[in-house]
Short mmCIF file of C-alpha atoms in Angstrom, two decimals:
data_model
loop_
_atom_site.label_atom_id
_atom_site.label_comp_id
_atom_site.label_asym_id
_atom_site.label_seq_id
_atom_site.Cartn_x
_atom_site.Cartn_y
_atom_site.Cartn_z
CA MET A 29 15.40 -57.32 0.68
CA ASP A 30 12.29 -58.43 -1.16
CA LEU A 31 12.26 -60.96 -3.99
CA VAL A 32 11.50 -58.39 -6.70
CA ARG A 33 14.56 -56.30 -5.91
CA ARG A 34 16.72 -59.39 -5.66
CA LYS A 35 15.71 -60.50 -9.17
CA LYS A 36 16.33 -57.07 -10.68
CA ALA A 37 19.70 -56.55 -8.95
CA VAL A 38 22.74 -56.52 -11.21
CA ASN A 39 25.38 -59.17 -10.55
CA TRP A 40 28.34 -58.01 -8.53
CA CYS A 41 31.57 -57.49 -10.46
CA SER A 42 35.07 -58.16 -9.12
CA GLN A 43 35.74 -54.48 -8.31
CA GLU A 44 32.58 -54.27 -6.23
CA ASN A 45 33.37 -57.51 -4.41
CA ASP A 46 36.88 -56.32 -3.54
CA LEU A 47 35.66 -52.92 -2.35
CA VAL A 48 32.85 -54.16 -0.09
CA ILE A 49 35.10 -56.78 1.57
CA ASN A 50 37.88 -54.24 2.11
CA LEU A 51 35.43 -51.74 3.62
CA PHE A 52 34.06 -54.41 5.94
CA ILE A 53 37.52 -55.45 7.13
CA GLU A 54 38.66 -51.85 7.68
CA ASN A 55 35.56 -51.13 9.80
CA TYR A 56 35.39 -54.56 11.46
CA ASP A 57 35.66 -53.21 15.02
CA SER A 58 33.10 -50.51 14.36
CA TYR A 59 30.76 -53.01 12.72
CA TYR A 60 30.74 -55.24 15.81
CA TYR A 61 32.13 -53.58 18.93
CA LYS A 62 33.49 -50.04 18.94
CA PHE A 63 30.37 -47.84 18.89
CA SER A 64 27.97 -50.37 20.37
CA ASP A 65 26.51 -49.68 23.82
CA GLY A 66 25.24 -53.22 24.28
CA SER A 67 21.75 -52.55 22.94
CA LYS A 68 20.49 -54.06 19.70
CA LYS A 69 19.17 -50.73 18.49
CA GLY A 70 22.59 -49.13 18.85
CA VAL A 71 24.30 -51.89 16.90
CA LYS A 72 21.67 -51.79 14.16
CA ALA A 73 21.95 -48.02 13.81
CA VAL A 74 25.73 -48.20 13.38
CA ARG A 75 25.53 -50.99 10.84
CA ASP A 76 22.76 -49.29 8.88
CA SER A 77 24.83 -46.13 8.61
CA LEU A 78 27.83 -48.13 7.41
CA HIS A 79 25.69 -49.95 4.85
CA GLU A 80 24.40 -46.63 3.51
CA GLU A 81 27.90 -45.19 3.29
CA TRP A 82 29.30 -48.27 1.55
CA ALA A 83 26.36 -48.41 -0.87
CA GLN A 84 27.18 -44.86 -2.00
CA GLN A 85 30.83 -45.74 -2.55
CA LEU A 86 29.86 -48.83 -4.55
CA THR A 87 27.43 -46.83 -6.67
CA GLN A 88 30.19 -44.30 -7.42
CA LEU A 89 32.15 -47.05 -9.16
CA GLY A 90 29.63 -46.77 -11.98
CA PHE A 91 28.77 -50.45 -12.44
CA ALA A 92 25.36 -50.49 -10.73
CA GLN A 93 23.31 -48.62 -8.17
CA ARG A 94 23.66 -50.42 -4.85
CA THR A 95 21.38 -50.12 -1.82
CA ALA A 96 22.10 -50.60 1.86
CA ALA A 97 19.99 -53.78 1.87
CA GLN A 98 22.07 -55.26 -0.96
CA VAL A 99 25.29 -54.44 0.89
CA ALA A 100 24.01 -56.03 4.11
CA GLU A 101 23.00 -59.22 2.31
CA LYS A 102 26.31 -59.37 0.44
CA ILE A 103 28.30 -59.12 3.68
CA LYS A 104 26.11 -61.72 5.41
CA LYS A 105 26.52 -64.26 2.59
CA SER A 106 30.26 -63.60 2.36
CA ILE A 107 30.73 -64.30 6.08
CA ILE A 108 28.63 -67.48 5.92
CA ASN A 109 30.49 -68.85 2.90
CA THR A 110 33.88 -68.04 4.41
CA ARG A 111 33.02 -69.66 7.74
CA LYS A 112 31.79 -72.80 5.99
CA TYR A 113 35.02 -72.92 4.02
CA ILE A 114 37.05 -72.67 7.25
CA ASN A 115 34.88 -75.24 9.03
CA ASN A 116 35.25 -77.83 6.27
CA ASN A 117 38.96 -77.10 5.69
CA GLY A 118 38.21 -76.24 2.08
CA GLU A 119 36.48 -79.54 1.29
CA ASN A 120 32.99 -79.99 -0.09
CA PRO A 121 31.10 -82.11 2.51
CA LEU A 122 28.93 -83.68 -0.21
CA SER A 123 31.49 -84.56 -2.88
CA GLY A 124 34.57 -84.63 -0.65
CA ARG A 125 36.52 -82.65 -3.22
CA ARG A 126 38.80 -79.74 -2.49
CA GLU A 127 37.29 -76.33 -3.30
CA GLU A 128 38.94 -72.96 -3.72
CA LEU A 129 37.67 -69.90 -1.89
CA PRO A 130 36.86 -66.98 -4.23
CA ARG A 131 39.72 -64.51 -4.51
CA HIS A 132 37.84 -61.56 -2.99
CA LEU A 133 37.06 -63.64 0.15
CA LYS A 134 40.72 -64.44 0.91
CA PRO A 135 41.21 -61.24 3.01
CA LEU A 136 38.00 -62.02 4.91
CA GLU A 137 39.25 -65.53 5.66
CA LYS A 138 42.48 -64.10 7.05
CA LYS A 139 40.57 -61.59 9.20
CA LEU A 140 38.21 -64.22 10.64
CA ARG A 141 41.09 -66.54 11.48
CA GLU A 142 42.88 -63.68 13.25
CA GLU A 143 39.80 -62.89 15.32
CA TYR A 144 39.26 -66.53 16.28
CA ASN A 145 42.92 -66.96 17.21
CA LYS A 146 42.75 -63.77 19.28
CA ILE A 147 39.85 -65.20 21.29
CA GLN A 148 41.72 -68.46 21.76
CA ASN A 149 44.90 -66.72 22.95
CA ASP A 150 43.10 -64.25 25.24
CA TYR A 151 41.00 -66.83 27.06
CA GLY A 152 43.16 -69.93 26.78
CA PHE A 153 40.71 -72.09 24.88
CA ASP A 154 42.28 -75.10 23.20
CA LEU A 155 39.30 -76.45 21.33
CA THR A 156 41.32 -78.76 19.09
CA ALA A 157 42.28 -80.84 22.14
CA VAL A 158 38.73 -81.94 22.94
CA GLU A 159 38.70 -85.50 21.63
CA GLY A 160 40.17 -84.24 18.37
CA VAL A 161 36.76 -83.33 16.94
CA VAL A 162 35.81 -79.86 18.20
CA ARG A 163 37.30 -77.14 16.00
CA LEU A 164 37.57 -73.46 16.75
CA TYR A 165 35.99 -72.51 13.42
CA ASP A 166 33.11 -74.96 13.66
CA LEU A 167 30.40 -72.30 13.87
CA LEU A 168 27.80 -73.28 11.30
CA LYS A 169 27.72 -77.08 11.28
CA ASP A 170 24.15 -78.27 11.49
CA VAL A 171 23.00 -81.17 13.63
CA LYS A 172 22.14 -84.12 11.43
CA GLU A 173 18.58 -85.38 11.47
CA GLU A 174 18.03 -88.52 13.44
CA SER A 175 17.72 -91.65 11.36
CA MET A 176 14.20 -92.93 10.93
CA SER A 177 15.31 -96.44 10.01
CA SER A 178 14.50 -99.15 12.57
CA PHE A 179 16.55 -102.11 13.68
CA GLY A 180 16.66 -104.78 10.98
CA GLY A 181 15.35 -102.41 8.31
CA ASN A 182 17.02 -100.83 5.34
CA ALA A 183 17.59 -97.16 4.56
CA GLU A 184 16.30 -97.61 1.01
CA GLY A 185 13.13 -99.34 2.19
CA GLU A 186 14.14 -102.74 0.79
CA GLU A 187 12.78 -105.83 2.45
CA ILE A 188 15.09 -108.33 4.14
CA GLU A 189 14.56 -111.96 3.22
CA CYS A 190 15.07 -114.13 6.27
CA LEU A 191 13.45 -117.37 5.02
CA GLU A 192 14.02 -119.53 1.98
CA GLY A 193 11.54 -121.83 0.27
CA ASP A 194 7.97 -121.36 -0.84
CA LEU A 195 6.22 -120.86 2.48
CA GLU A 196 2.52 -120.08 2.25
CA ILE A 197 2.02 -119.92 6.02
CA GLU A 198 4.19 -117.79 8.27
CA PRO A 199 5.82 -119.59 11.22
CA GLY A 200 3.76 -119.53 14.39
CA SER A 201 0.85 -117.68 12.79
CA ASN A 202 -2.48 -119.10 13.90
CA ASN A 203 -4.45 -116.47 11.98
CA SER A 204 -2.79 -117.48 8.74
CA THR A 205 -3.73 -121.14 9.30
CA GLU A 206 -7.33 -120.20 10.02
CA ASP A 207 -7.54 -118.02 6.88
CA SER A 208 -6.16 -120.83 4.74
CA SER A 209 -8.65 -123.24 6.28
CA ARG A 210 -11.56 -120.93 5.52
CA HIS A 211 -10.33 -120.48 1.98
CA GLY A 212 -10.21 -124.25 1.51
CA MET A 213 -13.77 -124.61 2.79
CA SER A 214 -15.10 -121.94 0.42
CA VAL A 215 -13.44 -123.55 -2.58
CA ALA A 216 -14.83 -126.96 -1.64
CA SER A 217 -18.38 -125.65 -1.21
CA GLY A 218 -18.22 -123.84 -4.53
CA THR A 219 -17.45 -127.05 -6.41
CA ALA A 220 -19.83 -129.31 -4.51
CA ASN A 221 -21.86 -130.15 -7.65
CA ILE A 222 -18.80 -131.37 -9.49
CA ILE A 223 -16.48 -133.02 -7.00
CA GLU A 224 -16.65 -133.01 -3.26
CA PRO A 225 -13.14 -133.68 -2.05
CA PRO A 226 -12.52 -134.12 1.65
CA MET A 227 -11.68 -130.91 3.50
CA ILE A 228 -7.98 -130.90 4.32
CA VAL A 229 -6.34 -128.23 6.42
CA PRO A 230 -2.87 -127.56 4.96
CA VAL A 231 -0.16 -128.19 7.50
CA LEU A 232 3.46 -127.54 6.59
CA PRO A 233 6.28 -129.71 7.87
CA PHE A 234 8.03 -128.29 10.91
CA LYS A 235 11.44 -128.40 9.20
CA ASN A 236 10.30 -125.99 6.45
CA GLN A 237 9.52 -123.35 9.06
CA ILE A 238 13.14 -123.14 10.24
CA PRO A 239 15.31 -120.55 8.39
CA THR A 240 18.35 -121.96 6.65
CA PRO A 241 21.85 -121.11 7.96
CA ASN A 242 22.55 -118.93 4.91
CA ALA A 243 19.39 -116.91 5.48
CA MET A 244 20.24 -116.48 9.16
CA SER A 245 23.75 -115.26 8.34
CA ARG A 246 22.37 -112.71 5.88
CA CYS A 247 19.93 -111.41 8.49
CA LYS A 248 22.67 -111.09 11.10
CA LYS A 249 24.98 -109.33 8.64
CA ARG A 250 22.37 -106.79 7.60
CA ALA A 251 21.29 -106.21 11.18
CA GLY A 252 24.93 -105.63 12.16
CA GLU A 253 25.35 -103.08 9.38
CA GLU A 254 22.25 -101.20 10.53
CA VAL A 255 23.52 -101.12 14.12
CA ARG A 256 26.90 -99.80 12.94
CA LYS A 257 25.28 -97.06 10.82
CA SER A 258 23.05 -96.07 13.73
CA GLY A 259 26.09 -95.82 16.02
CA GLU A 260 27.94 -93.60 13.54
CA GLU A 261 24.95 -91.27 13.20
CA GLU A 262 24.62 -90.97 16.98
CA SER A 263 28.34 -90.15 17.22
CA ASP A 264 27.99 -87.42 14.57
CA ASP A 265 24.98 -85.96 16.40
CA LEU A 266 26.90 -85.93 19.69
CA ASN A 267 29.88 -84.17 18.10
CA ALA A 268 27.64 -81.57 16.49
CA LYS A 269 25.96 -80.85 19.84
CA ARG A 270 29.37 -80.44 21.46
CA HIS A 271 30.29 -77.92 18.76
CA ARG A 272 27.16 -75.89 19.40
CA LEU A 273 27.76 -75.88 23.16
CA VAL A 274 31.36 -74.69 22.81
CA ASN A 275 30.32 -71.98 20.33
CA ALA A 276 27.67 -70.73 22.74
CA GLU A 277 30.23 -70.58 25.56
CA LEU A 278 32.65 -68.65 23.34
CA GLU A 279 29.97 -66.15 22.41
CA LEU A 280 29.06 -65.65 26.08
CA VAL A 281 32.70 -65.04 27.03
CA GLU A 282 33.10 -62.56 24.18
CA ARG A 283 30.03 -60.62 25.26
CA LYS A 284 31.24 -60.48 28.86
CA ARG A 285 34.63 -59.22 27.70
CA TYR A 286 33.00 -56.55 25.57
CA LEU A 287 30.78 -55.35 28.43
CA THR A 288 33.80 -55.19 30.71
CA GLU A 289 35.68 -53.06 28.19
CA LEU A 290 32.71 -50.72 27.92
CA LYS A 291 32.61 -50.29 31.69
CA ILE A 292 36.35 -49.57 31.82
CA LYS A 293 36.07 -46.96 29.04
CA TYR A 294 33.09 -45.39 30.73
CA TRP A 295 34.86 -44.96 34.07
CA GLU A 296 38.08 -43.77 32.38
CA GLU A 297 36.20 -41.04 30.56
CA LYS A 298 34.34 -40.13 33.72
CA MET A 299 37.57 -39.88 35.69
CA LYS A 300 39.12 -37.68 33.01
CA LYS A 301 36.21 -35.26 33.26
CA LEU A 302 36.71 -35.04 37.03
#
């Protein structure tokens, strides 16, 4: 549905929400399995016809004129929101607060849970037993982006102070010593007509180049925190990848089961004709 139609569309009222969800649940098998022959065109044709039929029923309510595209988008968003609610156990992943599912999506939640439990019972999957992290409803969790922070750095880009004292020359830096020497020579030559002091290369005491114990402890503490955060992010990424792998295996098993049922129905009908 294009952006112009989306802006002009009238907001859905409670009666429309209830009707479209009820129609989807009543025709759930038809929407996904019953009339499909395994081809994408067949599935699309069935769904398009259902969308057209439901759009007419919604328009007859008298609140707004609904199109098949609006119905398809409404169903898609309803399924996504309900699955996210199930995945997060009703909690907002950002705020951590408990959220309530809209009233018209309660029947859809019940239907999705029934379908997932049916798959689990039919094929003996016990996903909750895999290290206590893989959930049956974890279908839409995205893999977190890898952290770009490096060891010893800070996520906010703040610098870490490892040395105390007013050090003008970095420890073990020959280039810095040479630059300071050249700077001293230029200053001396510029004031030759006034005073010609002897050229002295600044050399810092060795003890000032050693970080203090407090500075070393702060560096170790911050580095330890960065290592811990990196380990937690890698663990989250690994769990998310496990979720995606299990979901892909479930989808493959479901497709195989559906194709097997189609073959059985085909041969049963063929045998009846004989």
